[in-house]
JSON list of C-alpha atoms in Angstrom, two decimals:
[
{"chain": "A", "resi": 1351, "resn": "UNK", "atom": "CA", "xyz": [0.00, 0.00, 0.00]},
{"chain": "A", "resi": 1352, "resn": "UNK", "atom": "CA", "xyz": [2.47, 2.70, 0.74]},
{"chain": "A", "resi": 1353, "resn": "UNK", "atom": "CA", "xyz": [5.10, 1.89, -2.39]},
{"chain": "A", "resi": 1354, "resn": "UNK", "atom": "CA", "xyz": [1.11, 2.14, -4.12]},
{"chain": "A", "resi": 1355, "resn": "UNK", "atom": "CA", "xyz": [0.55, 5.55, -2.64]},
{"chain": "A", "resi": 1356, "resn": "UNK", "atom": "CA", "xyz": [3.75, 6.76, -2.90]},
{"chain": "A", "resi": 1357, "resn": "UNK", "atom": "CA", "xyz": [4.02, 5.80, -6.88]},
{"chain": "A", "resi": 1358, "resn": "UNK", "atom": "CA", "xyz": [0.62, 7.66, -7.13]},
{"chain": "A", "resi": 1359, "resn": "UNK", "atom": "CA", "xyz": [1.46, 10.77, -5.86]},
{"chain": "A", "resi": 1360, "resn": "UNK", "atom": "CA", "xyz": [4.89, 10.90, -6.61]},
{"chain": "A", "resi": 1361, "resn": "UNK", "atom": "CA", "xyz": [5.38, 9.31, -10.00]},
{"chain": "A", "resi": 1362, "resn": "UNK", "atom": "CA", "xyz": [8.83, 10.70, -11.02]},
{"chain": "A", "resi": 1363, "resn": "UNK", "atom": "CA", "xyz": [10.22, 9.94, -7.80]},
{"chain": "A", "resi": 1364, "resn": "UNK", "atom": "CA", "xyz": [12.84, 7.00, -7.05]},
{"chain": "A", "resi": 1365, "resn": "UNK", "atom": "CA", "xyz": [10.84, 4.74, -4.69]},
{"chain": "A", "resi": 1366, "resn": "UNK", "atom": "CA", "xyz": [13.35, 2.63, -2.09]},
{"chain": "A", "resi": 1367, "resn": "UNK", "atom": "CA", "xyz": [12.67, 0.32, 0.76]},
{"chain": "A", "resi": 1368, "resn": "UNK", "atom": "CA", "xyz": [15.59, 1.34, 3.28]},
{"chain": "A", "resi": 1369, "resn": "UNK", "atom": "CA", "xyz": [16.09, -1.11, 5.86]},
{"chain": "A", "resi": 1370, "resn": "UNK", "atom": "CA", "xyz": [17.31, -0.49, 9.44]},
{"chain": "A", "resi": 1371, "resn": "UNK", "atom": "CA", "xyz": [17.24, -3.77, 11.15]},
{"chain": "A", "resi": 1372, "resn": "UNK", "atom": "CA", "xyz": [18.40, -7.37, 9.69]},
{"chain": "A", "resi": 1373, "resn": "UNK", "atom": "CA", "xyz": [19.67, -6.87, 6.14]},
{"chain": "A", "resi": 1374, "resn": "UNK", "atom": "CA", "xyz": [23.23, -8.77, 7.22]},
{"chain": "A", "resi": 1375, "resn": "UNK", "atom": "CA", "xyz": [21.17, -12.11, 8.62]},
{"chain": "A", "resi": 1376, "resn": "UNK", "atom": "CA", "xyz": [21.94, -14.03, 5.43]},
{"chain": "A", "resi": 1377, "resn": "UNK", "atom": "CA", "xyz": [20.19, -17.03, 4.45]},
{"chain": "A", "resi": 1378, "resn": "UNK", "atom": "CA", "xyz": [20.35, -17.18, 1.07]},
{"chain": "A", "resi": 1379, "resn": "UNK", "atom": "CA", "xyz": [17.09, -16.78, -1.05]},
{"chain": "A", "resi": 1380, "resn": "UNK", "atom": "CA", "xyz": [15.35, -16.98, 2.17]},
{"chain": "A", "resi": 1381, "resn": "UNK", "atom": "CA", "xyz": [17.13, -14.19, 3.57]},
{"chain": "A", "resi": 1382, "resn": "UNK", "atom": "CA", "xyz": [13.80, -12.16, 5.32]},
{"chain": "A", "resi": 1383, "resn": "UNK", "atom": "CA", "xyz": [14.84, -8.00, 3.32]},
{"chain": "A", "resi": 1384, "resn": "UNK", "atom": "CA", "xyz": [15.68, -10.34, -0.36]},
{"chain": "A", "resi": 1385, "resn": "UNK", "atom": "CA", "xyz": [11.95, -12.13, 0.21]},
{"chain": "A", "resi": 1386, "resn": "UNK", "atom": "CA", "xyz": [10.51, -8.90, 1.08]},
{"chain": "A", "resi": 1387, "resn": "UNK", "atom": "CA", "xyz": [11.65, -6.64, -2.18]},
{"chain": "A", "resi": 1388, "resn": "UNK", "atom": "CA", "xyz": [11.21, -9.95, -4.08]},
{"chain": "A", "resi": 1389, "resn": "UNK", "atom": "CA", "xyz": [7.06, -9.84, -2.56]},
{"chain": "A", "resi": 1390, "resn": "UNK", "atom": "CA", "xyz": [7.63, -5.92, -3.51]},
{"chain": "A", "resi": 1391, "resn": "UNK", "atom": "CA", "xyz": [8.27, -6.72, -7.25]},
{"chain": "A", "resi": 1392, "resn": "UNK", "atom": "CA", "xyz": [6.39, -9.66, -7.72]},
{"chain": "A", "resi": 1393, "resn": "UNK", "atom": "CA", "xyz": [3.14, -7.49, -6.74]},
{"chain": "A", "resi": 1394, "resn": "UNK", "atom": "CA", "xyz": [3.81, -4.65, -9.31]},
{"chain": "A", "resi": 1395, "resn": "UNK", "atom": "CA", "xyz": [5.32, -2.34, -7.00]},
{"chain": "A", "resi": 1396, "resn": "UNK", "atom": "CA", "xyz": [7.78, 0.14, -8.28]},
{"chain": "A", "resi": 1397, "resn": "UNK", "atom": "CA", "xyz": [10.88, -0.32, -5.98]},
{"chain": "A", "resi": 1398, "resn": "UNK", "atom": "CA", "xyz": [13.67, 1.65, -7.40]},
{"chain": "A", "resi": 1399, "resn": "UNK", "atom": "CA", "xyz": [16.65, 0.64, -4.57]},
{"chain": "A", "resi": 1400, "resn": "UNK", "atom": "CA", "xyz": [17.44, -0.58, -1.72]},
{"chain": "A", "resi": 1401, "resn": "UNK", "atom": "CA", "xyz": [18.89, 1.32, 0.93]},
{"chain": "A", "resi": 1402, "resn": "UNK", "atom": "CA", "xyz": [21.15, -0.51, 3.98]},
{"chain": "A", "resi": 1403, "resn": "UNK", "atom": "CA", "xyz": [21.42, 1.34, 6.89]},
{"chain": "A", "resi": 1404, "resn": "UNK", "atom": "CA", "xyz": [25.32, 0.40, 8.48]},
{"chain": "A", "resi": 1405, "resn": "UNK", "atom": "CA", "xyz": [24.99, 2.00, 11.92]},
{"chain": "A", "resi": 1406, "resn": "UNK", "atom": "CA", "xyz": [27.65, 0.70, 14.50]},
{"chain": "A", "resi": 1407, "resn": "UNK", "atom": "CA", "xyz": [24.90, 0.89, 17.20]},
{"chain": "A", "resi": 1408, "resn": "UNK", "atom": "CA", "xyz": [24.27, -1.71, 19.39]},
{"chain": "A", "resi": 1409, "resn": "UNK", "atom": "CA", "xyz": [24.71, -4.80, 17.42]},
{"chain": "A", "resi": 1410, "resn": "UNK", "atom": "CA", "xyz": [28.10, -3.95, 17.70]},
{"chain": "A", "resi": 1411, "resn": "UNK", "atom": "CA", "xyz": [28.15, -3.25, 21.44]},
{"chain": "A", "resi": 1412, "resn": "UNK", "atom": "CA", "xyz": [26.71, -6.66, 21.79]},
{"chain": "A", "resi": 1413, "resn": "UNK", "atom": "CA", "xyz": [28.45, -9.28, 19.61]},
{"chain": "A", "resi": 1414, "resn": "UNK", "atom": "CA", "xyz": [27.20, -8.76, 15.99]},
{"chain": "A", "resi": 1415, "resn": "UNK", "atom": "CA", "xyz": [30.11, -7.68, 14.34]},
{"chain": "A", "resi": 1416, "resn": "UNK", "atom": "CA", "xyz": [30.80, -11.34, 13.53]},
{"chain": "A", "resi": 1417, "resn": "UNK", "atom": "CA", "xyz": [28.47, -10.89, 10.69]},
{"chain": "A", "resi": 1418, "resn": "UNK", "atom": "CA", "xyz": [28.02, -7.33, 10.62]},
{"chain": "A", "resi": 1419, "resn": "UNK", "atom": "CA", "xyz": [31.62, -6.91, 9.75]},
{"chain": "A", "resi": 1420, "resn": "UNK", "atom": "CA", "xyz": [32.47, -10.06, 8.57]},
{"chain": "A", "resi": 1421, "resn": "UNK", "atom": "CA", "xyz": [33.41, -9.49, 4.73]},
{"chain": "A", "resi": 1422, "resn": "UNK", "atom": "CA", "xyz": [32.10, -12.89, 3.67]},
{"chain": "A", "resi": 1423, "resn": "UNK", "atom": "CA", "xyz": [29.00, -11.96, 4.58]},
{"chain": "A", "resi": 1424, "resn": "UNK", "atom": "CA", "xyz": [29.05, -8.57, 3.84]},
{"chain": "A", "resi": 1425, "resn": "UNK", "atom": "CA", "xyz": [29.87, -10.16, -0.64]},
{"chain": "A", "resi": 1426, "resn": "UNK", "atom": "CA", "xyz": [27.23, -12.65, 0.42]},
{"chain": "A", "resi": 1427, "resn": "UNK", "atom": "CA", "xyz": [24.36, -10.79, 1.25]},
{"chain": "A", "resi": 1428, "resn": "UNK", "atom": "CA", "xyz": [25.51, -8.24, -2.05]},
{"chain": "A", "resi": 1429, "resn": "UNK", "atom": "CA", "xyz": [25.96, -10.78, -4.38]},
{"chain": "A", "resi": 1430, "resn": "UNK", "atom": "CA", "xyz": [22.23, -11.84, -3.19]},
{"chain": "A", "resi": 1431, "resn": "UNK", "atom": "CA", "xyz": [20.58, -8.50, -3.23]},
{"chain": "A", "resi": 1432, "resn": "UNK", "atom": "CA", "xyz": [21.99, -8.05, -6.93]},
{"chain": "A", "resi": 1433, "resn": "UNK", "atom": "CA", "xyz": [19.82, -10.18, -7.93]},
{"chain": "A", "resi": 1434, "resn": "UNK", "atom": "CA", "xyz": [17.07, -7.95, -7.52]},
{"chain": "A", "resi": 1435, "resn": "UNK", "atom": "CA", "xyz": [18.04, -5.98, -10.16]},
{"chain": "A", "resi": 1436, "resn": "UNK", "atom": "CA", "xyz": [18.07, -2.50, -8.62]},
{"chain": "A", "resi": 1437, "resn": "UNK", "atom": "CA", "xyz": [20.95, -0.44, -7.07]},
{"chain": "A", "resi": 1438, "resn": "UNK", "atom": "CA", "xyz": [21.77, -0.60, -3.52]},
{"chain": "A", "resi": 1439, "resn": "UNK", "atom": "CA", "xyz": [22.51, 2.08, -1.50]},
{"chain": "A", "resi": 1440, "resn": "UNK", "atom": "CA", "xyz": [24.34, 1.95, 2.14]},
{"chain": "A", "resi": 1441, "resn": "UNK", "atom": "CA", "xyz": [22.12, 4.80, 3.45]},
{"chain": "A", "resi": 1442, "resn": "UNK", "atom": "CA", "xyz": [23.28, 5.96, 6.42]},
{"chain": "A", "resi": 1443, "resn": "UNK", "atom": "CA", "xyz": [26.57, 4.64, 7.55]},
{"chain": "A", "resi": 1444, "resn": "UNK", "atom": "CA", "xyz": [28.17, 5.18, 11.25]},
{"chain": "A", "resi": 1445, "resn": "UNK", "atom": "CA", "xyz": [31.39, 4.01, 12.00]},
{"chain": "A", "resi": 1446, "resn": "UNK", "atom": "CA", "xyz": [32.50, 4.77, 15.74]},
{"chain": "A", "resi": 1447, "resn": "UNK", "atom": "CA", "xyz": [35.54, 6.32, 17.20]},
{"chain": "A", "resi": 1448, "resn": "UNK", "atom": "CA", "xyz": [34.66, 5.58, 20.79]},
{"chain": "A", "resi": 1449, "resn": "UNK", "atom": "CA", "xyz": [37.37, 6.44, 23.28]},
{"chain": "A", "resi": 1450, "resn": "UNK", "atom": "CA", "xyz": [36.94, 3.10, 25.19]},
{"chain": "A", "resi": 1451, "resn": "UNK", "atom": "CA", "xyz": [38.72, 1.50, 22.07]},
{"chain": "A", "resi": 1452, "resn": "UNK", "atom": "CA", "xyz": [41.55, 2.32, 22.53]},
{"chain": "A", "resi": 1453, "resn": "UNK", "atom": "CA", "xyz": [43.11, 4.58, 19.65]},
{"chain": "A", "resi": 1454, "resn": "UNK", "atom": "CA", "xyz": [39.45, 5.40, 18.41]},
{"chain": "A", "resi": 1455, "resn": "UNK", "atom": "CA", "xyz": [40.64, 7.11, 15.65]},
{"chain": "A", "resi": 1456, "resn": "UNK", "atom": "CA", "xyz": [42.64, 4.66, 14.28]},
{"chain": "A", "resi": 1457, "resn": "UNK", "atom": "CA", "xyz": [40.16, 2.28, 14.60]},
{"chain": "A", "resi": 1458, "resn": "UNK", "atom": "CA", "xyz": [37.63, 4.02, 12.54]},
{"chain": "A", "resi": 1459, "resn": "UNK", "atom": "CA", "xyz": [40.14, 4.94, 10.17]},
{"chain": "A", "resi": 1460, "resn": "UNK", "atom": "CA", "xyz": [40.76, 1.01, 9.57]},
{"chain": "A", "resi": 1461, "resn": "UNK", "atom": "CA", "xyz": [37.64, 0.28, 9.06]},
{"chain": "A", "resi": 1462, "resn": "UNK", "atom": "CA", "xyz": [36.44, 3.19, 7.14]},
{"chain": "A", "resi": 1463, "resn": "UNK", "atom": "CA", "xyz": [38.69, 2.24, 4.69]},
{"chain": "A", "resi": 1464, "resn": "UNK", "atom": "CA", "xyz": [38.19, -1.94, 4.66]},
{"chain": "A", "resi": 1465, "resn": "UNK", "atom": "CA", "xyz": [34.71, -1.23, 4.72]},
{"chain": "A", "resi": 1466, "resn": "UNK", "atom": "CA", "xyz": [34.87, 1.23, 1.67]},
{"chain": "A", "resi": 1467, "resn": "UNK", "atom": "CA", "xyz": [37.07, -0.91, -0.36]},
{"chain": "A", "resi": 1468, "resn": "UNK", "atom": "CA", "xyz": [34.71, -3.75, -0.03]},
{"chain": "A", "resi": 1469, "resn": "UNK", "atom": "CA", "xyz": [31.94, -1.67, -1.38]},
{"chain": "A", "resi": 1470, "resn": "UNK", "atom": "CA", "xyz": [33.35, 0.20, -3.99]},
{"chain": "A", "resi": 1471, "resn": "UNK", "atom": "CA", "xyz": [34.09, -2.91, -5.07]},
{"chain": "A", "resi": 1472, "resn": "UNK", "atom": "CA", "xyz": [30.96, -4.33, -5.49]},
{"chain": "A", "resi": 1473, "resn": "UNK", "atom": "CA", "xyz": [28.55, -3.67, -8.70]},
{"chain": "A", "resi": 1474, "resn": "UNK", "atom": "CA", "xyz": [25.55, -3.55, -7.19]},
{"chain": "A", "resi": 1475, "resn": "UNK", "atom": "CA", "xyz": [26.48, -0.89, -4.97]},
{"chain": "A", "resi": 1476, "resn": "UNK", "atom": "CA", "xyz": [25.67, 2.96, -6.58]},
{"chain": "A", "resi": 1477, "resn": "UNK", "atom": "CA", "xyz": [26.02, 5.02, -3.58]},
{"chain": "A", "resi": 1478, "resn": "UNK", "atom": "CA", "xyz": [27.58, 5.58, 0.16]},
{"chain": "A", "resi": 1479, "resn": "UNK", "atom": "CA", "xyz": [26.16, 7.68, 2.62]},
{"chain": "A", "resi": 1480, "resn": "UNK", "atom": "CA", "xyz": [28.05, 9.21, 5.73]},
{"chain": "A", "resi": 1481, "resn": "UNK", "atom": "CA", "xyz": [25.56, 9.65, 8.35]},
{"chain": "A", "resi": 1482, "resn": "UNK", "atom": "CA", "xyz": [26.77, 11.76, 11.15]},
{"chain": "A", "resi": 1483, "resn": "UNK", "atom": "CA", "xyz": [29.30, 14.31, 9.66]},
{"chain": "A", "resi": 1484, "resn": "UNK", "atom": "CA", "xyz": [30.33, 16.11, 12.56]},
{"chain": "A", "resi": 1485, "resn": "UNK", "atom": "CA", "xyz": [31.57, 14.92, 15.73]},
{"chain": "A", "resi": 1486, "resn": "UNK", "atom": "CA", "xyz": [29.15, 16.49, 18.62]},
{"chain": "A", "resi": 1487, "resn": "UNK", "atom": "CA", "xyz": [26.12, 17.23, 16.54]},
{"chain": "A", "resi": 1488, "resn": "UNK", "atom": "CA", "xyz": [24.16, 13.63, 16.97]},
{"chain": "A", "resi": 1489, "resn": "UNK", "atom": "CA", "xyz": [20.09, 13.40, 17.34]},
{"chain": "A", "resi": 1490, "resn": "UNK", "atom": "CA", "xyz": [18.97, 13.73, 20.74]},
{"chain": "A", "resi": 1491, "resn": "UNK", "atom": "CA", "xyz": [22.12, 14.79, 22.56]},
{"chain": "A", "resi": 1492, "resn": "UNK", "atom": "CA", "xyz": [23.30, 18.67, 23.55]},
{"chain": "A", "resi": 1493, "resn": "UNK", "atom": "CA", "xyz": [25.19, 19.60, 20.84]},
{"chain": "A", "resi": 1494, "resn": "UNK", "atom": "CA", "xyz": [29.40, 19.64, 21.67]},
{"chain": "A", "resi": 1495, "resn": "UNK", "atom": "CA", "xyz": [28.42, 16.77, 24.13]},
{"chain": "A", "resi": 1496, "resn": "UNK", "atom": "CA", "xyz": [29.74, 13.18, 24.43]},
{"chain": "A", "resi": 1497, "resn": "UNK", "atom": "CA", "xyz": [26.17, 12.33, 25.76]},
{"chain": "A", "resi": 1498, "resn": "UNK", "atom": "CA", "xyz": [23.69, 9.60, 23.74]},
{"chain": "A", "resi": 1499, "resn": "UNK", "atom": "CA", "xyz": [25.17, 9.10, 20.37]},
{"chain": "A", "resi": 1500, "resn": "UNK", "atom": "CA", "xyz": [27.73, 11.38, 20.01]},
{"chain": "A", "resi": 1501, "resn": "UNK", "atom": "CA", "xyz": [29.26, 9.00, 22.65]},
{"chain": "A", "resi": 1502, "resn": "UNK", "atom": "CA", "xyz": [29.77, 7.13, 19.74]},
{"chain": "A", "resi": 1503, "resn": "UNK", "atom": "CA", "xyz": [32.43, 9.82, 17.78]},
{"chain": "A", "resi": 1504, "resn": "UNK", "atom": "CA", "xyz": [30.71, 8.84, 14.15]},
{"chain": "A", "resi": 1505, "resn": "UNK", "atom": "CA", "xyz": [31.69, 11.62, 12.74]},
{"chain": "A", "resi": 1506, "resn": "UNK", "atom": "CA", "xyz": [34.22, 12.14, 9.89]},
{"chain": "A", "resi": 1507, "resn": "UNK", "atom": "CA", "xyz": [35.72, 15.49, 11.49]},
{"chain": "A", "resi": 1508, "resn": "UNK", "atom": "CA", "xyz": [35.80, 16.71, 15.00]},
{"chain": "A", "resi": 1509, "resn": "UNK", "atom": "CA", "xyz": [33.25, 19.66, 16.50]},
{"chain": "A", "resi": 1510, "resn": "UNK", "atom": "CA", "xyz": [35.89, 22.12, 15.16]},
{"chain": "A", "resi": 1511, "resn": "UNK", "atom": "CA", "xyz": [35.28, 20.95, 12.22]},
{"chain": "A", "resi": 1512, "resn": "UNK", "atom": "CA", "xyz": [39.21, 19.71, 11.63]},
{"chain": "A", "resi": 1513, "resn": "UNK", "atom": "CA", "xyz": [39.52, 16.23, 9.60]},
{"chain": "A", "resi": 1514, "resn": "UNK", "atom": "CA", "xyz": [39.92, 12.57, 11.53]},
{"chain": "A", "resi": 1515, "resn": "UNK", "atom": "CA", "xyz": [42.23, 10.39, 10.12]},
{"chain": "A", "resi": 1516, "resn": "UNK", "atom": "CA", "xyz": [38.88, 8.65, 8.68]},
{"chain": "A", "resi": 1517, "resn": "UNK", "atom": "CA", "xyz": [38.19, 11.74, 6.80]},
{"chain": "A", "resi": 1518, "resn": "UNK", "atom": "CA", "xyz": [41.57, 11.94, 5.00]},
{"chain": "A", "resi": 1519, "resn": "UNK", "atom": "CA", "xyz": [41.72, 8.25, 4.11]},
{"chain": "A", "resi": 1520, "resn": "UNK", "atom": "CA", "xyz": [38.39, 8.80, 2.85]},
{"chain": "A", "resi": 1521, "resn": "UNK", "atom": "CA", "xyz": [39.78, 11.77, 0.62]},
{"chain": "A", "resi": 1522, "resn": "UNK", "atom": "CA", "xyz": [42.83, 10.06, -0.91]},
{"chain": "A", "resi": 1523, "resn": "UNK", "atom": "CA", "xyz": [40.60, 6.99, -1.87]},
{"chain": "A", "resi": 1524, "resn": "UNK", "atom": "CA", "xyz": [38.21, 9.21, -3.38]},
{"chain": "A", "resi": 1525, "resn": "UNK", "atom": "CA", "xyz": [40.68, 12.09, -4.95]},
{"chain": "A", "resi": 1526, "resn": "UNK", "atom": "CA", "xyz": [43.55, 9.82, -5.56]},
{"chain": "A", "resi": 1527, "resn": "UNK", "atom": "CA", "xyz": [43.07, 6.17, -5.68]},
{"chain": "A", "resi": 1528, "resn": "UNK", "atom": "CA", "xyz": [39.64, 6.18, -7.31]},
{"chain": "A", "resi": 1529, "resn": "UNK", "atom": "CA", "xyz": [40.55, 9.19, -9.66]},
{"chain": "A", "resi": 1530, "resn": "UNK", "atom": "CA", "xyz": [41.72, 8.78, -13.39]},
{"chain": "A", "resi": 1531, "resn": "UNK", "atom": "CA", "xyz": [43.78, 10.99, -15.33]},
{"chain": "A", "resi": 1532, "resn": "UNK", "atom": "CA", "xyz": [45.59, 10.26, -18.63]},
{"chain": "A", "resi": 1533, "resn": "UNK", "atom": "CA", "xyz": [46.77, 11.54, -21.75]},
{"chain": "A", "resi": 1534, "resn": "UNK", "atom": "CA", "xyz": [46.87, 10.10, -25.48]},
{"chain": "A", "resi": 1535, "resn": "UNK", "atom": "CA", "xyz": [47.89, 10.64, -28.85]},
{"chain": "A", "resi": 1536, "resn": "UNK", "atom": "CA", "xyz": [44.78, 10.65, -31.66]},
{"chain": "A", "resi": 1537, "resn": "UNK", "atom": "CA", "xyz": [45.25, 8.46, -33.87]},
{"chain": "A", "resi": 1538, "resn": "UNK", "atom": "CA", "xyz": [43.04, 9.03, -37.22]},
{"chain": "A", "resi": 1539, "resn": "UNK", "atom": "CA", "xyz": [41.07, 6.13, -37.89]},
{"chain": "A", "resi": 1540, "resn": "UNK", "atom": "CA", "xyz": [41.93, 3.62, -34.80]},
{"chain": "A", "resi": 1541, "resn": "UNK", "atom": "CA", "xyz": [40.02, 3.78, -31.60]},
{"chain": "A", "resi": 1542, "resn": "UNK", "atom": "CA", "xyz": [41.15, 5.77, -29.15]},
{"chain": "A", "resi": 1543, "resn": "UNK", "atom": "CA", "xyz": [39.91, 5.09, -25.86]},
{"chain": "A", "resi": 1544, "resn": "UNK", "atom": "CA", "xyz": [40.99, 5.04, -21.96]},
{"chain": "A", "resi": 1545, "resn": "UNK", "atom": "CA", "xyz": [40.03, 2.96, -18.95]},
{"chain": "A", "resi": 1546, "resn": "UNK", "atom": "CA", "xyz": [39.20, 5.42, -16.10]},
{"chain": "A", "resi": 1547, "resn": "UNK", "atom": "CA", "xyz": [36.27, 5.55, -13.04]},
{"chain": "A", "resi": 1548, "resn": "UNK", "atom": "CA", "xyz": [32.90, 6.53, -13.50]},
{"chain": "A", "resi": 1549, "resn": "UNK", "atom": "CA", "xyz": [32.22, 10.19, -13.51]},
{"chain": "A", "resi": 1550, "resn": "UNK", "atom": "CA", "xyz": [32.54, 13.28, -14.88]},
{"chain": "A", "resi": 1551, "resn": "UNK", "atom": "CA", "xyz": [35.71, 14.51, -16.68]},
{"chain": "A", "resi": 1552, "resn": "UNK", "atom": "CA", "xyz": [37.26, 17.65, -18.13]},
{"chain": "A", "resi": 1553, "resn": "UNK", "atom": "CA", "xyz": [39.17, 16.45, -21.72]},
{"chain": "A", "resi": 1554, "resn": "UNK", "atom": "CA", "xyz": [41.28, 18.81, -23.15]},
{"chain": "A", "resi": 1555, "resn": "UNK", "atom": "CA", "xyz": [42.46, 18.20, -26.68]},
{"chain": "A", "resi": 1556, "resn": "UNK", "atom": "CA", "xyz": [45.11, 20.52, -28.41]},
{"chain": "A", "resi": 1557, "resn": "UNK", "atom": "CA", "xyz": [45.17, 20.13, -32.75]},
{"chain": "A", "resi": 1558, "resn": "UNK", "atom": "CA", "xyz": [46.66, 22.66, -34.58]},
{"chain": "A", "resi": 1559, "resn": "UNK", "atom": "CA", "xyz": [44.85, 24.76, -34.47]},
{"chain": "A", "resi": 1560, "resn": "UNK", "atom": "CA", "xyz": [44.55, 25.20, -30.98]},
{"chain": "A", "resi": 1561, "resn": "UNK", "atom": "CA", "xyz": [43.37, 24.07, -27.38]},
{"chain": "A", "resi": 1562, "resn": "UNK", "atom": "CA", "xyz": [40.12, 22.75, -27.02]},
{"chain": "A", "resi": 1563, "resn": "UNK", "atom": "CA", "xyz": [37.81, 21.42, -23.58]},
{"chain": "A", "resi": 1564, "resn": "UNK", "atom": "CA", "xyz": [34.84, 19.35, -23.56]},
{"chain": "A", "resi": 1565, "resn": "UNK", "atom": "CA", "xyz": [33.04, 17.57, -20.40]},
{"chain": "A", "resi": 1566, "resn": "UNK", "atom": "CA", "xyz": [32.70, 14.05, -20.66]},
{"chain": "A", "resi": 1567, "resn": "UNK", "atom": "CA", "xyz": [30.74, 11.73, -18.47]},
{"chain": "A", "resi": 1568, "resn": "UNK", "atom": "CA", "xyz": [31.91, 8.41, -18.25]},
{"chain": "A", "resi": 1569, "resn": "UNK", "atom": "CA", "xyz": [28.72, 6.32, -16.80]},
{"chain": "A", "resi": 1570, "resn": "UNK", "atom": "CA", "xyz": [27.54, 2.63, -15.99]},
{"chain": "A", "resi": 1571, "resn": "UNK", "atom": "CA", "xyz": [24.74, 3.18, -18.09]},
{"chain": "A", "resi": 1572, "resn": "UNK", "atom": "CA", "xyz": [26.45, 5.26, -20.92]},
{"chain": "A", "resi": 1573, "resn": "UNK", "atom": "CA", "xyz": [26.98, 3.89, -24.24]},
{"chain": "A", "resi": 1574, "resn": "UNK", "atom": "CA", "xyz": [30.54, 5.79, -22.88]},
{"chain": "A", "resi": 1575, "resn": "UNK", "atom": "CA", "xyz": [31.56, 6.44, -26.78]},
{"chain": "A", "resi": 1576, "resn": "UNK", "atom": "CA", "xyz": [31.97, 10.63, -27.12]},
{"chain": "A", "resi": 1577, "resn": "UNK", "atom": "CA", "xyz": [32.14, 11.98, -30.73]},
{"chain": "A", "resi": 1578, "resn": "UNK", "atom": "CA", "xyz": [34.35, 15.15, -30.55]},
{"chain": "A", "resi": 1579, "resn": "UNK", "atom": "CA", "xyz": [33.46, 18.04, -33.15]},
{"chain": "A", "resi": 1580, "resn": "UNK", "atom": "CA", "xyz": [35.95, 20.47, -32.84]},
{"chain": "A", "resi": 1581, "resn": "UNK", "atom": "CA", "xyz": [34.68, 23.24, -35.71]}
]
């Protein structure tokens, strides 16, 4: 009824079931979110993604990072949720940097980037979502406080707004690692192509007769083959 409602009213929007609670207890085709978008689809309803909520709450406190972190089940339950045919987001993702670890930093900067990794590496996977930017600025705690969730340092930059460790790994993955630049020489008549990340990209081609820039956008879904008229 509401994917109905929602499709009614809001035809042009991108319709996703975002789930919060049990997406990592995999049991193969039986696993309770696949059956659930699978009911979704099967019944005519226009699901457009899935969104996975990856908040280090309490199942972590309390023993579920065996499968909650575990990166077999982590490919597992991706590989299974691909086969639903739509993208899947991680929605809102909260990675801790509690003092009572230890080095909190360090451990969220660890994970931040094995976690990242592991999705970027996946397919199915068209979008991340940091939940908590700031350190101090949680729901339902004073703001600058340690109190409720902030407890849990989430954040990707402290309260004065200067970057973790998490932050900067996050930026050279991003800016560096994941980023594609490259020149060639035209040859007339052969195909001239690159390899690079998805995404949008400045080309600049110099002729003769001078210096010229176009924006291409290299895309999952693109035909990714860019005719260049330089008159």
């Amino acid at each position: 009824q509401v994917f109905r409602m929602a499709d009614r009213y809001f035809p042009n929007a991108t319709l996703l079931y975002n789930d919060d609670r049990r997406w990592w207890d995999f049991n193969g085709d039986y696993t309770p979110v696949y059956l659930l978008i699978r009911s979704l689809q099967e019944h005519g309803c226009r699901v457009g993604g899935l969104g996975l909520q990856f908040h280090m709450f309490d199942n972590f406190l309390h023993g579920e990072h065996e499968s909650f972190l575990n990166p077999r089940t982590l490919f597992l339950c991706l590989d299974l949720y691909a086969k639903l045919g739509i993208p899947v987001n991680f929605s809102e993702v909260s990675i801790v940097s509690r003092r009572d670890l230890g080095d909190g930093d360090a451990f969220q900067e660890l994970v931040t980037e094995k976690l990242y990794r592991l999705w970027f590496s996946h397919p199915a996977v068209s979008a991340v979502t940091w939940w908590n930017l700031v350190d101090g600025t949680a729901a339902y705690a004073p703001l600058g406080s340690e109190d409720g969730e902030n407890s849990l340092r989430a954040g990707l930059v402290n309260y004065d707004f200067s970057p973790k460790p998490a932050f900067k790994v996050l930026e050279h993955l991003i800016k560096h690692e994941w980023h594609t630049e490259t020149e060639l020489d035209y040859e007339d008549g052969a195909l001239n192509q690159f390899h690079g990340f998805y995404g949008m990209y400045e080309a600049e081609i110099s002729t003769d007769s001078g210096t010229f820039s176009r924006t291409l956008e290299l895309g999952r879904k693109n035909c990714n083959i860019f005719p260049l008229n330089l008159k």
